[in-house]
mmCIF file of C-alpha atoms and ligand atoms in Angstrom:
data_model
loop_
_atom_site.group_PDB
_atom_site.id
_atom_site.type_symbol
_atom_site.label_atom_id
_atom_site.label_comp_id
_atom_site.label_asym_id
_atom_site.label_seq_id
_atom_site.Cartn_x
_atom_site.Cartn_y
_atom_site.Cartn_z
ATOM 1 C CA UNK A 1 -105.214 21.787 41.722
ATOM 2 C CA UNK A 2 -105.015 25.548 41.017
ATOM 3 C CA UNK A 3 -104.355 28.345 43.444
ATOM 4 C CA UNK A 4 -107.317 29.504 45.483
ATOM 5 C CA UNK A 5 -108.181 33.138 44.799
ATOM 6 C CA UNK A 6 -110.480 35.605 46.517
ATOM 7 C CA UNK A 7 -113.498 35.693 44.260
ATOM 8 C CA UNK A 8 -115.699 38.717 43.732
ATOM 9 C CA UNK A 9 -119.263 37.850 42.756
ATOM 10 C CA UNK A 10 -121.389 40.505 41.084
ATOM 11 C CA UNK A 11 -124.652 40.604 39.185
ATOM 12 C CA UNK A 12 -124.134 40.331 35.439
ATOM 13 C CA UNK A 13 -124.788 43.630 33.695
ATOM 14 C CA UNK A 14 -126.931 42.321 30.831
ATOM 15 C CA UNK A 15 -126.318 45.536 28.854
ATOM 16 C CA UNK A 16 -122.514 45.316 29.051
ATOM 17 C CA UNK A 17 -121.411 43.714 25.755
ATOM 18 C CA UNK A 18 -117.926 42.835 26.942
ATOM 19 C CA UNK A 19 -119.079 41.198 30.176
ATOM 20 C CA UNK A 20 -121.942 39.288 28.555
ATOM 21 C CA UNK A 21 -119.626 37.962 25.827
ATOM 22 C CA UNK A 22 -117.124 36.765 28.408
ATOM 23 C CA UNK A 23 -119.920 35.223 30.473
ATOM 24 C CA UNK A 24 -121.257 33.387 27.431
ATOM 25 C CA UNK A 25 -117.761 32.116 26.600
ATOM 26 C CA UNK A 26 -117.353 30.751 30.129
ATOM 27 C CA UNK A 27 -120.711 28.942 30.046
ATOM 28 C CA UNK A 28 -120.072 27.453 26.598
ATOM 29 C CA UNK A 29 -116.542 26.293 27.536
ATOM 30 C CA UNK A 30 -117.949 24.647 30.657
ATOM 31 C CA UNK A 31 -120.814 22.930 28.866
ATOM 32 C CA UNK A 32 -118.618 21.581 26.052
ATOM 33 C CA UNK A 33 -115.873 20.352 28.382
ATOM 34 C CA UNK A 34 -115.697 16.534 28.152
ATOM 35 C CA UNK A 35 -118.826 16.472 25.946
ATOM 36 C CA UNK A 36 -117.651 16.617 22.313
ATOM 37 C CA UNK A 37 -121.176 15.937 21.042
ATOM 38 C CA UNK A 38 -122.532 19.077 22.643
ATOM 39 C CA UNK A 39 -123.458 21.851 20.213
ATOM 40 C CA UNK A 40 -123.684 25.200 22.042
ATOM 41 C CA UNK A 41 -126.335 27.805 21.325
ATOM 42 C CA UNK A 42 -125.410 31.299 20.152
ATOM 43 C CA UNK A 43 -124.445 34.419 22.088
ATOM 44 C CA UNK A 44 -127.534 36.068 20.573
ATOM 45 C CA UNK A 45 -129.831 33.429 22.120
ATOM 46 C CA UNK A 46 -128.078 33.690 25.487
ATOM 47 C CA UNK A 47 -128.297 37.467 25.500
ATOM 48 C CA UNK A 48 -132.027 37.469 24.741
ATOM 49 C CA UNK A 49 -132.562 34.903 27.458
ATOM 50 C CA UNK A 50 -130.555 36.922 29.990
ATOM 51 C CA UNK A 51 -132.397 40.120 29.098
ATOM 52 C CA UNK A 52 -135.839 38.532 29.176
ATOM 53 C CA UNK A 53 -137.736 39.472 32.325
ATOM 54 C CA UNK A 54 -140.128 36.730 33.319
ATOM 55 C CA UNK A 55 -142.376 37.945 36.163
ATOM 56 C CA UNK A 56 -143.505 34.393 36.882
ATOM 57 C CA UNK A 57 -139.919 33.229 37.330
ATOM 58 C CA UNK A 58 -137.465 36.094 37.832
ATOM 59 C CA UNK A 59 -133.784 35.234 37.655
ATOM 60 C CA UNK A 60 -130.551 36.609 39.024
ATOM 61 C CA UNK A 61 -127.381 36.063 37.009
ATOM 62 C CA UNK A 62 -124.249 36.154 39.137
ATOM 63 C CA UNK A 63 -120.707 36.161 37.768
ATOM 64 C CA UNK A 64 -117.411 35.334 39.444
ATOM 65 C CA UNK A 65 -114.715 37.713 38.264
ATOM 66 C CA UNK A 66 -111.049 36.765 37.986
ATOM 67 C CA UNK A 67 -109.437 40.086 37.089
ATOM 68 C CA UNK A 68 -111.098 41.208 33.862
ATOM 69 C CA UNK A 69 -112.107 37.629 33.056
ATOM 70 C CA UNK A 70 -115.447 36.065 33.845
ATOM 71 C CA UNK A 71 -114.456 32.799 35.539
ATOM 72 C CA UNK A 72 -117.954 31.506 36.284
ATOM 73 C CA UNK A 73 -121.655 32.205 35.881
ATOM 74 C CA UNK A 74 -124.543 31.123 38.100
ATOM 75 C CA UNK A 75 -128.200 31.726 37.326
ATOM 76 C CA UNK A 76 -130.730 31.570 40.133
ATOM 77 C CA UNK A 77 -134.438 31.159 39.286
ATOM 78 C CA UNK A 78 -137.140 32.104 41.784
ATOM 79 C CA UNK A 79 -140.595 30.816 40.792
ATOM 80 C CA UNK A 80 -143.260 33.284 41.968
ATOM 81 C CA UNK A 81 -146.559 31.708 40.901
ATOM 82 C CA UNK A 82 -146.095 28.033 41.741
ATOM 83 C CA UNK A 83 -143.552 26.002 43.678
ATOM 84 C CA UNK A 84 -142.570 29.134 45.597
ATOM 85 C CA UNK A 85 -140.892 27.010 48.288
ATOM 86 C CA UNK A 86 -137.944 26.359 45.977
ATOM 87 C CA UNK A 87 -135.218 28.123 44.047
ATOM 88 C CA UNK A 88 -133.259 26.408 41.303
ATOM 89 C CA UNK A 89 -130.036 27.287 39.570
ATOM 90 C CA UNK A 90 -127.283 26.322 37.216
ATOM 91 C CA UNK A 91 -123.656 27.112 37.822
ATOM 92 C CA UNK A 92 -120.729 26.958 35.427
ATOM 93 C CA UNK A 93 -117.043 27.658 35.914
ATOM 94 C CA UNK A 94 -114.769 27.946 32.870
ATOM 95 C CA UNK A 95 -112.539 24.820 32.809
ATOM 96 C CA UNK A 96 -109.435 27.028 32.888
ATOM 97 C CA UNK A 97 -110.605 28.634 36.147
ATOM 98 C CA UNK A 98 -111.722 25.553 38.053
ATOM 99 C CA UNK A 99 -110.516 24.384 41.490
ATOM 100 C CA UNK A 100 -109.787 27.912 42.642
ATOM 101 C CA UNK A 101 -112.897 28.531 44.692
ATOM 102 C CA UNK A 102 -114.997 30.390 42.097
ATOM 103 C CA UNK A 103 -117.705 27.719 42.092
ATOM 104 C CA UNK A 104 -117.894 27.808 45.894
ATOM 105 C CA UNK A 105 -118.064 31.614 45.966
ATOM 106 C CA UNK A 106 -120.983 31.533 43.522
ATOM 107 C CA UNK A 107 -122.657 28.756 45.483
ATOM 108 C CA UNK A 108 -122.383 30.751 48.740
ATOM 109 C CA UNK A 109 -123.991 33.692 46.988
ATOM 110 C CA UNK A 110 -126.870 31.560 45.674
ATOM 111 C CA UNK A 111 -127.552 30.048 49.094
ATOM 112 C CA UNK A 112 -127.630 33.515 50.659
ATOM 113 C CA UNK A 113 -129.960 34.856 47.930
ATOM 114 C CA UNK A 114 -132.339 31.869 48.064
ATOM 115 C CA UNK A 115 -132.539 32.136 51.851
ATOM 116 C CA UNK A 116 -133.247 35.831 51.749
ATOM 117 C CA UNK A 117 -136.020 35.158 49.201
ATOM 118 C CA UNK A 118 -137.580 32.833 51.797
ATOM 119 C CA UNK A 119 -136.980 29.595 49.871
ATOM 120 C CA UNK A 120 -136.647 26.385 51.861
ATOM 121 C CA UNK A 121 -135.036 24.322 49.144
ATOM 122 C CA UNK A 122 -132.363 24.820 46.505
ATOM 123 C CA UNK A 123 -132.312 22.544 43.433
ATOM 124 C CA UNK A 124 -129.896 21.981 40.595
ATOM 125 C CA UNK A 125 -129.127 19.449 37.906
ATOM 126 C CA UNK A 126 -126.131 18.953 35.630
ATOM 127 C CA UNK A 127 -124.621 16.520 33.131
ATOM 128 C CA UNK A 128 -122.199 13.751 34.131
ATOM 129 C CA UNK A 129 -120.883 10.577 32.485
ATOM 130 C CA UNK A 130 -122.924 7.398 32.986
ATOM 131 C CA UNK A 131 -120.133 5.393 34.594
ATOM 132 C CA UNK A 132 -118.698 7.783 37.189
ATOM 133 C CA UNK A 133 -120.701 7.828 40.453
ATOM 134 C CA UNK A 134 -118.008 9.937 42.180
ATOM 135 C CA UNK A 135 -117.600 12.472 39.387
ATOM 136 C CA UNK A 136 -116.102 15.843 40.410
ATOM 137 C CA UNK A 137 -119.333 17.761 39.722
ATOM 138 C CA UNK A 138 -121.197 15.437 42.110
ATOM 139 C CA UNK A 139 -118.470 15.867 44.708
ATOM 140 C CA UNK A 140 -118.705 19.628 44.379
ATOM 141 C CA UNK A 141 -122.458 19.770 45.140
ATOM 142 C CA UNK A 142 -122.213 17.056 47.820
ATOM 143 C CA UNK A 143 -119.489 19.076 49.530
ATOM 144 C CA UNK A 144 -121.926 21.980 49.522
ATOM 145 C CA UNK A 145 -124.604 20.010 51.384
ATOM 146 C CA UNK A 146 -126.708 18.726 48.478
ATOM 147 C CA UNK A 147 -128.258 15.257 48.262
ATOM 148 C CA UNK A 148 -129.284 13.311 45.186
ATOM 149 C CA UNK A 149 -133.063 13.401 44.548
ATOM 150 C CA UNK A 150 -133.517 11.680 41.182
ATOM 151 C CA UNK A 151 -131.596 11.010 38.000
ATOM 152 C CA UNK A 152 -132.593 11.615 34.425
ATOM 153 C CA UNK A 153 -130.994 9.460 31.758
ATOM 154 C CA UNK A 154 -130.082 11.533 28.700
ATOM 155 C CA UNK A 155 -130.578 9.845 25.347
ATOM 156 C CA UNK A 156 -129.851 10.840 21.760
ATOM 157 C CA UNK A 157 -131.598 9.815 18.568
ATOM 158 C CA UNK A 158 -129.647 10.084 15.319
ATOM 159 C CA UNK A 159 -131.670 11.457 12.414
ATOM 160 C CA UNK A 160 -133.191 10.573 10.114
ATOM 161 C CA UNK A 161 -135.153 7.643 11.493
ATOM 162 C CA UNK A 162 -136.126 5.343 8.599
ATOM 163 C CA UNK A 163 -139.642 6.046 7.321
ATOM 164 C CA UNK A 164 -140.604 2.373 7.434
ATOM 165 C CA UNK A 165 -139.642 2.219 11.119
ATOM 166 C CA UNK A 166 -141.931 5.191 11.826
ATOM 167 C CA UNK A 167 -144.669 3.619 9.688
ATOM 168 C CA UNK A 168 -144.406 0.413 11.739
ATOM 169 C CA UNK A 169 -144.720 2.308 15.062
ATOM 170 C CA UNK A 170 -147.624 4.300 13.663
ATOM 171 C CA UNK A 171 -149.396 1.105 12.531
ATOM 172 C CA UNK A 172 -149.078 -0.355 16.055
ATOM 173 C CA UNK A 173 -150.502 2.719 17.799
ATOM 174 C CA UNK A 174 -153.121 4.084 15.378
ATOM 175 C CA UNK A 175 -155.852 1.417 15.921
ATOM 176 C CA UNK A 176 -155.823 2.286 19.648
ATOM 177 C CA UNK A 177 -156.717 5.979 19.223
ATOM 178 C CA UNK A 178 -158.082 6.525 15.694
ATOM 179 C CA UNK A 179 -161.706 7.698 15.599
ATOM 180 C CA UNK A 180 -161.498 9.271 19.085
ATOM 181 C CA UNK A 181 -158.760 11.846 18.667
ATOM 182 C CA UNK A 182 -157.228 13.897 15.883
ATOM 183 C CA UNK A 183 -153.550 14.760 15.651
ATOM 184 C CA UNK A 184 -152.375 18.219 14.613
ATOM 185 C CA UNK A 185 -148.845 19.544 14.209
ATOM 186 C CA UNK A 186 -148.187 23.262 14.623
ATOM 187 C CA UNK A 187 -145.085 25.367 14.070
ATOM 188 C CA UNK A 188 -144.222 28.018 16.701
ATOM 189 C CA UNK A 189 -147.281 27.535 18.845
ATOM 190 C CA UNK A 190 -150.761 26.025 18.662
ATOM 191 C CA UNK A 191 -153.742 28.195 17.578
ATOM 192 C CA UNK A 192 -155.490 30.284 20.260
ATOM 193 C CA UNK A 193 -158.514 27.953 20.828
ATOM 194 C CA UNK A 194 -156.185 25.093 21.815
ATOM 195 C CA UNK A 195 -153.984 27.142 24.134
ATOM 196 C CA UNK A 196 -155.981 26.902 27.398
ATOM 197 C CA UNK A 197 -156.219 23.098 27.289
ATOM 198 C CA UNK A 198 -152.598 22.793 26.127
ATOM 199 C CA UNK A 199 -151.460 24.917 29.085
ATOM 200 C CA UNK A 200 -153.536 22.689 31.414
ATOM 201 C CA UNK A 201 -151.758 19.532 30.277
ATOM 202 C CA UNK A 202 -148.341 21.216 30.253
ATOM 203 C CA UNK A 203 -148.908 22.258 33.878
ATOM 204 C CA UNK A 204 -149.386 18.614 34.904
ATOM 205 C CA UNK A 205 -146.099 17.373 33.461
ATOM 206 C CA UNK A 206 -143.954 18.249 36.480
ATOM 207 C CA UNK A 207 -146.505 16.675 38.838
ATOM 208 C CA UNK A 208 -146.661 13.307 37.087
ATOM 209 C CA UNK A 209 -143.064 12.886 35.892
ATOM 210 C CA UNK A 210 -141.094 10.904 38.505
ATOM 211 C CA UNK A 211 -138.885 13.260 40.547
ATOM 212 C CA UNK A 212 -137.682 11.190 43.501
ATOM 213 C CA UNK A 213 -138.316 12.770 46.886
ATOM 214 C CA UNK A 214 -139.286 16.142 45.406
ATOM 215 C CA UNK A 215 -142.999 16.833 44.983
ATOM 216 C CA UNK A 216 -143.666 19.603 42.510
ATOM 217 C CA UNK A 217 -146.948 21.484 42.470
ATOM 218 C CA UNK A 218 -148.710 21.966 39.127
ATOM 219 C CA UNK A 219 -147.151 24.812 37.182
ATOM 220 C CA UNK A 220 -149.165 27.896 36.329
ATOM 221 C CA UNK A 221 -148.592 28.375 32.624
ATOM 222 C CA UNK A 222 -151.454 30.263 30.953
ATOM 223 C CA UNK A 223 -152.068 31.467 27.378
ATOM 224 C CA UNK A 224 -150.561 34.887 28.100
ATOM 225 C CA UNK A 225 -147.281 33.440 29.340
ATOM 226 C CA UNK A 226 -147.328 30.793 26.624
ATOM 227 C CA UNK A 227 -147.493 33.603 24.027
ATOM 228 C CA UNK A 228 -144.667 35.423 25.808
ATOM 229 C CA UNK A 229 -142.391 32.358 25.659
ATOM 230 C CA UNK A 230 -143.216 31.836 21.992
ATOM 231 C CA UNK A 231 -142.281 35.479 21.327
ATOM 232 C CA UNK A 232 -138.942 35.009 23.059
ATOM 233 C CA UNK A 233 -138.229 31.846 21.065
ATOM 234 C CA UNK A 234 -139.141 33.612 17.830
ATOM 235 C CA UNK A 235 -136.749 36.477 18.639
ATOM 236 C CA UNK A 236 -134.033 33.909 19.332
ATOM 237 C CA UNK A 237 -134.585 32.398 15.879
ATOM 238 C CA UNK A 238 -135.766 29.106 17.362
ATOM 239 C CA UNK A 239 -138.477 26.895 15.887
ATOM 240 C CA UNK A 240 -140.933 24.894 17.994
ATOM 241 C CA UNK A 241 -142.804 21.921 16.562
ATOM 242 C CA UNK A 242 -145.794 20.821 18.604
ATOM 243 C CA UNK A 243 -147.984 17.822 17.895
ATOM 244 C CA UNK A 244 -151.184 17.631 19.917
ATOM 245 C CA UNK A 245 -153.897 14.985 20.233
ATOM 246 C CA UNK A 246 -157.308 16.692 20.378
ATOM 247 C CA UNK A 247 -160.347 14.948 21.873
ATOM 248 C CA UNK A 248 -163.849 14.921 20.402
ATOM 249 C CA UNK A 249 -164.616 17.801 22.812
ATOM 250 C CA UNK A 250 -161.944 19.893 21.101
ATOM 251 C CA UNK A 251 -159.456 19.806 23.975
ATOM 252 C CA UNK A 252 -155.764 18.989 23.905
ATOM 253 C CA UNK A 253 -155.271 15.745 25.858
ATOM 254 C CA UNK A 254 -151.698 14.954 24.798
ATOM 255 C CA UNK A 255 -148.772 16.925 23.403
ATOM 256 C CA UNK A 256 -145.123 16.767 22.524
ATOM 257 C CA UNK A 257 -142.724 19.630 21.784
ATOM 258 C CA UNK A 258 -139.493 19.692 19.799
ATOM 259 C CA UNK A 259 -137.408 22.880 19.836
ATOM 260 C CA UNK A 260 -134.803 23.686 17.163
ATOM 261 C CA UNK A 261 -132.187 26.091 18.534
ATOM 262 C CA UNK A 262 -130.872 28.701 16.114
ATOM 263 C CA UNK A 263 -127.181 28.578 17.036
ATOM 264 C CA UNK A 264 -126.984 24.776 17.200
ATOM 265 C CA UNK A 265 -127.979 23.898 13.637
ATOM 266 C CA UNK A 266 -127.784 20.093 13.929
ATOM 267 C CA UNK A 267 -129.481 19.705 17.286
ATOM 268 C CA UNK A 268 -133.109 19.335 18.335
ATOM 269 C CA UNK A 269 -134.263 19.427 21.954
ATOM 270 C CA UNK A 270 -137.123 17.229 23.057
ATOM 271 C CA UNK A 271 -139.131 19.294 25.534
ATOM 272 C CA UNK A 272 -142.188 17.885 27.283
ATOM 273 C CA UNK A 273 -144.392 14.983 26.250
ATOM 274 C CA UNK A 274 -147.521 14.326 28.247
ATOM 275 C CA UNK A 275 -150.786 12.389 28.026
ATOM 276 C CA UNK A 276 -153.647 13.426 30.317
ATOM 277 C CA UNK A 277 -154.423 10.812 33.005
ATOM 278 C CA UNK A 278 -157.925 10.107 31.652
ATOM 279 C CA UNK A 279 -156.623 9.427 28.153
ATOM 280 C CA UNK A 280 -153.763 7.028 28.843
ATOM 281 C CA UNK A 281 -153.491 3.475 27.522
ATOM 282 C CA UNK A 282 -154.277 4.409 23.909
ATOM 283 C CA UNK A 283 -150.733 4.862 22.668
ATOM 284 C CA UNK A 284 -151.194 8.615 22.310
ATOM 285 C CA UNK A 285 -147.657 9.222 23.611
ATOM 286 C CA UNK A 286 -146.151 7.260 20.740
ATOM 287 C CA UNK A 287 -148.664 8.738 18.276
ATOM 288 C CA UNK A 288 -147.775 12.389 18.969
ATOM 289 C CA UNK A 289 -144.049 11.633 18.988
ATOM 290 C CA UNK A 290 -144.083 9.789 15.658
ATOM 291 C CA UNK A 291 -146.136 12.539 14.029
ATOM 292 C CA UNK A 292 -143.838 15.311 15.298
ATOM 293 C CA UNK A 293 -140.765 13.389 14.159
ATOM 294 C CA UNK A 294 -142.195 12.955 10.681
ATOM 295 C CA UNK A 295 -142.740 16.693 10.385
ATOM 296 C CA UNK A 296 -139.245 17.405 11.716
ATOM 297 C CA UNK A 297 -137.618 15.094 9.179
ATOM 298 C CA UNK A 298 -139.689 16.407 6.272
ATOM 299 C CA UNK A 299 -139.156 20.117 6.940
ATOM 300 C CA UNK A 300 -135.780 20.281 8.681
ATOM 301 C CA UNK A 301 -133.565 17.604 7.102
ATOM 302 C CA UNK A 302 -130.398 19.419 8.254
ATOM 303 C CA UNK A 303 -131.086 18.436 11.881
ATOM 304 C CA UNK A 304 -129.036 15.382 12.846
ATOM 305 C CA UNK A 305 -129.800 14.657 16.479
ATOM 306 C CA UNK A 306 -132.573 14.815 19.088
ATOM 307 C CA UNK A 307 -131.627 14.950 22.734
ATOM 308 C CA UNK A 308 -133.999 13.995 25.562
ATOM 309 C CA UNK A 309 -133.903 13.195 29.281
ATOM 310 C CA UNK A 310 -136.165 10.892 31.296
ATOM 311 C CA UNK A 311 -136.123 9.680 34.848
ATOM 312 C CA UNK A 312 -134.776 6.132 34.954
ATOM 313 C CA UNK A 313 -138.016 4.934 36.578
ATOM 314 C CA UNK A 314 -140.299 6.423 33.907
ATOM 315 C CA UNK A 315 -140.664 3.128 32.074
ATOM 316 C CA UNK A 316 -143.567 4.319 29.918
ATOM 317 C CA UNK A 317 -141.619 7.187 28.358
ATOM 318 C CA UNK A 318 -138.343 5.291 28.247
ATOM 319 C CA UNK A 319 -139.880 2.411 26.302
ATOM 320 C CA UNK A 320 -141.337 4.820 23.733
ATOM 321 C CA UNK A 321 -137.913 6.401 23.316
ATOM 322 C CA UNK A 322 -136.161 3.053 23.045
ATOM 323 C CA UNK A 323 -138.653 1.897 20.415
ATOM 324 C CA UNK A 324 -137.895 5.054 18.450
ATOM 325 C CA UNK A 325 -134.152 4.272 18.617
ATOM 326 C CA UNK A 326 -132.812 6.622 21.307
ATOM 327 C CA UNK A 327 -129.537 5.516 22.966
ATOM 328 C CA UNK A 328 -128.089 6.469 26.363
ATOM 329 C CA UNK A 329 -125.353 9.145 26.303
ATOM 330 C CA UNK A 330 -125.046 10.695 29.780
ATOM 331 C CA UNK A 331 -126.865 11.305 33.059
ATOM 332 C CA UNK A 332 -128.488 14.408 34.481
ATOM 333 C CA UNK A 333 -128.734 13.951 38.264
ATOM 334 C CA UNK A 334 -130.916 16.396 40.219
ATOM 335 C CA UNK A 335 -129.681 17.404 43.658
ATOM 336 C CA UNK A 336 -131.439 19.214 46.476
ATOM 337 C CA UNK A 337 -130.215 21.154 49.492
ATOM 338 C CA UNK A 338 -132.700 21.979 52.207
ATOM 339 C CA UNK A 339 -132.160 25.469 53.556
ATOM 340 C CA UNK A 340 -132.725 25.642 57.286
HETATM 341 C C1 COA B 1 -118.698 21.852 39.484
HETATM 342 C C2 COA B 1 -118.043 23.205 39.189
HETATM 343 C C3 COA B 1 -119.101 24.297 39.273
HETATM 344 C C4 COA B 1 -116.969 23.468 40.277
HETATM 345 O O1 COA B 1 -116.411 24.757 40.114
HETATM 346 P P1 COA B 1 -114.989 25.126 40.808
HETATM 347 O O2 COA B 1 -114.778 26.592 40.690
HETATM 348 O O3 COA B 1 -113.940 24.238 40.236
HETATM 349 O O4 COA B 1 -115.286 24.733 42.322
HETATM 350 P P2 COA B 1 -114.400 25.043 43.621
HETATM 351 O O5 COA B 1 -113.012 25.408 43.227
HETATM 352 O O6 COA B 1 -115.138 26.030 44.460
HETATM 353 O O7 COA B 1 -114.411 23.596 44.317
HETATM 354 C C5 COA B 1 -114.806 23.417 45.675
HETATM 355 C C6 COA B 1 -114.644 21.968 46.080
HETATM 356 O O8 COA B 1 -115.551 21.134 45.339
HETATM 357 C C7 COA B 1 -114.913 19.860 45.066
HETATM 358 N N1 COA B 1 -114.643 19.746 43.609
HETATM 359 C C8 COA B 1 -114.854 20.667 42.664
HETATM 360 N N2 COA B 1 -114.512 20.185 41.451
HETATM 361 C C9 COA B 1 -114.071 18.940 41.654
HETATM 362 C C10 COA B 1 -113.546 17.939 40.789
HETATM 363 N N3 COA B 1 -113.458 18.117 39.464
HETATM 364 N N4 COA B 1 -113.177 16.762 41.329
HETATM 365 C C11 COA B 1 -113.288 16.537 42.659
HETATM 366 N N5 COA B 1 -113.744 17.472 43.535
HETATM 367 C C12 COA B 1 -114.143 18.634 43.025
HETATM 368 C C13 COA B 1 -113.602 19.893 45.801
HETATM 369 O O9 COA B 1 -113.857 19.437 47.107
HETATM 370 C C14 COA B 1 -113.283 21.380 45.812
HETATM 371 O O10 COA B 1 -112.390 21.761 46.842
HETATM 372 P P3 COA B 1 -110.790 21.621 46.625
HETATM 373 O O11 COA B 1 -110.450 22.198 45.287
HETATM 374 O O12 COA B 1 -110.230 22.413 47.773
HETATM 375 O O13 COA B 1 -110.514 20.161 46.711
HETATM 376 C C15 COA B 1 -117.346 23.224 37.800
HETATM 377 O O14 COA B 1 -116.547 22.067 37.680
HETATM 378 C C16 COA B 1 -118.308 23.283 36.648
HETATM 379 O O15 COA B 1 -118.616 24.357 36.136
HETATM 380 N N6 COA B 1 -118.820 22.106 36.169
HETATM 381 C C17 COA B 1 -119.775 22.070 35.050
HETATM 382 C C18 COA B 1 -121.165 22.513 35.479
HETATM 383 C C19 COA B 1 -121.672 21.690 36.634
HETATM 384 O O16 COA B 1 -121.656 20.488 36.599
HETATM 385 N N7 COA B 1 -122.102 22.351 37.695
HETATM 386 C C20 COA B 1 -122.453 21.625 38.906
HETATM 387 C C21 COA B 1 -123.777 22.005 39.374
HETATM 388 S S1 COA B 1 -123.788 23.318 40.458
#
């Protein structure tokens, strides 16, 4: 165990090159620690993210200083348009600065800030090995009054997936939906006429995905904010591949998103996948995923890995992922602390 120090927490100055570089280094070192497969994103992407002001979900970035060094970074998010009862955060301490109280100092700051913003609940999630129920990161949050709410299982899929495997999955699903829906794949955002119905289905994802004892309200994404997020991703050099299923009425009823980070050239992130309640049971989840994967493999053959997370009880999504060939790598438990 290291020596406990008196930690000073301050807001990150997002226009201070030296401080932002040190903050990025601390976050990357923390994320990579014990996870050799993890490919970090670039300083450029982090800086754009830190400087981006999202009125719907403002953030505060706090740093723990150890002399001139940034020992830790905590980002607090305060949703303003939906789920305003909660605040969520992530917190990283550089492995060389751990067990000296920096994490606790940042945590105390976050609790104080969330309380003063009138939030009744503080949420976080983080990566831990599959086989270590008493891992240090769990002990840290438990010591700070958090309780486990639900656990996502993180899976990876090595690319490329054989074409005949994808053809087989396509052949099983197509007869169930063909003639009623059309599939379309779009790069960096769907066209304007599809945006309202896409936002509607995206807003339902958090409501329907299993999240233990936490009940999320629908989110409030709209075409204006959707365009804003796409602009930020474009500036970061990221690519988003979206496959949608469109009904005969011209509305998006299912979607899946893959995001290709700029600074992590082998990695692909699976974002949301969702099928509207009235359109389930027709294998549209598998259909949109297979189609998006085909486009990914055809146009971005340098990408080697997709990473995704699903709640252990989400058997529908998990079975699609297992059929595609995803394998379990780590866990992402979500913890909650109620603020009295
Ligand atoms: C979890 C993390 C933030 C802790 O940061 P830290 O600066 O080392 O935390 P502190 O020094 O304030 O630790 C406070 C207490 O938490 C517990 N704790 C922290 N790390 C622990 C570990 N690896 N093993 C066991 N207990 C641990 C201990 O009780 C510790 O008190 P002690 O050192 O007097 O025994 C840091 O390890 C980290 O960045 N992990 C990766 C990101 C992450 O998982 N964040 C957790 C979500 S908030």
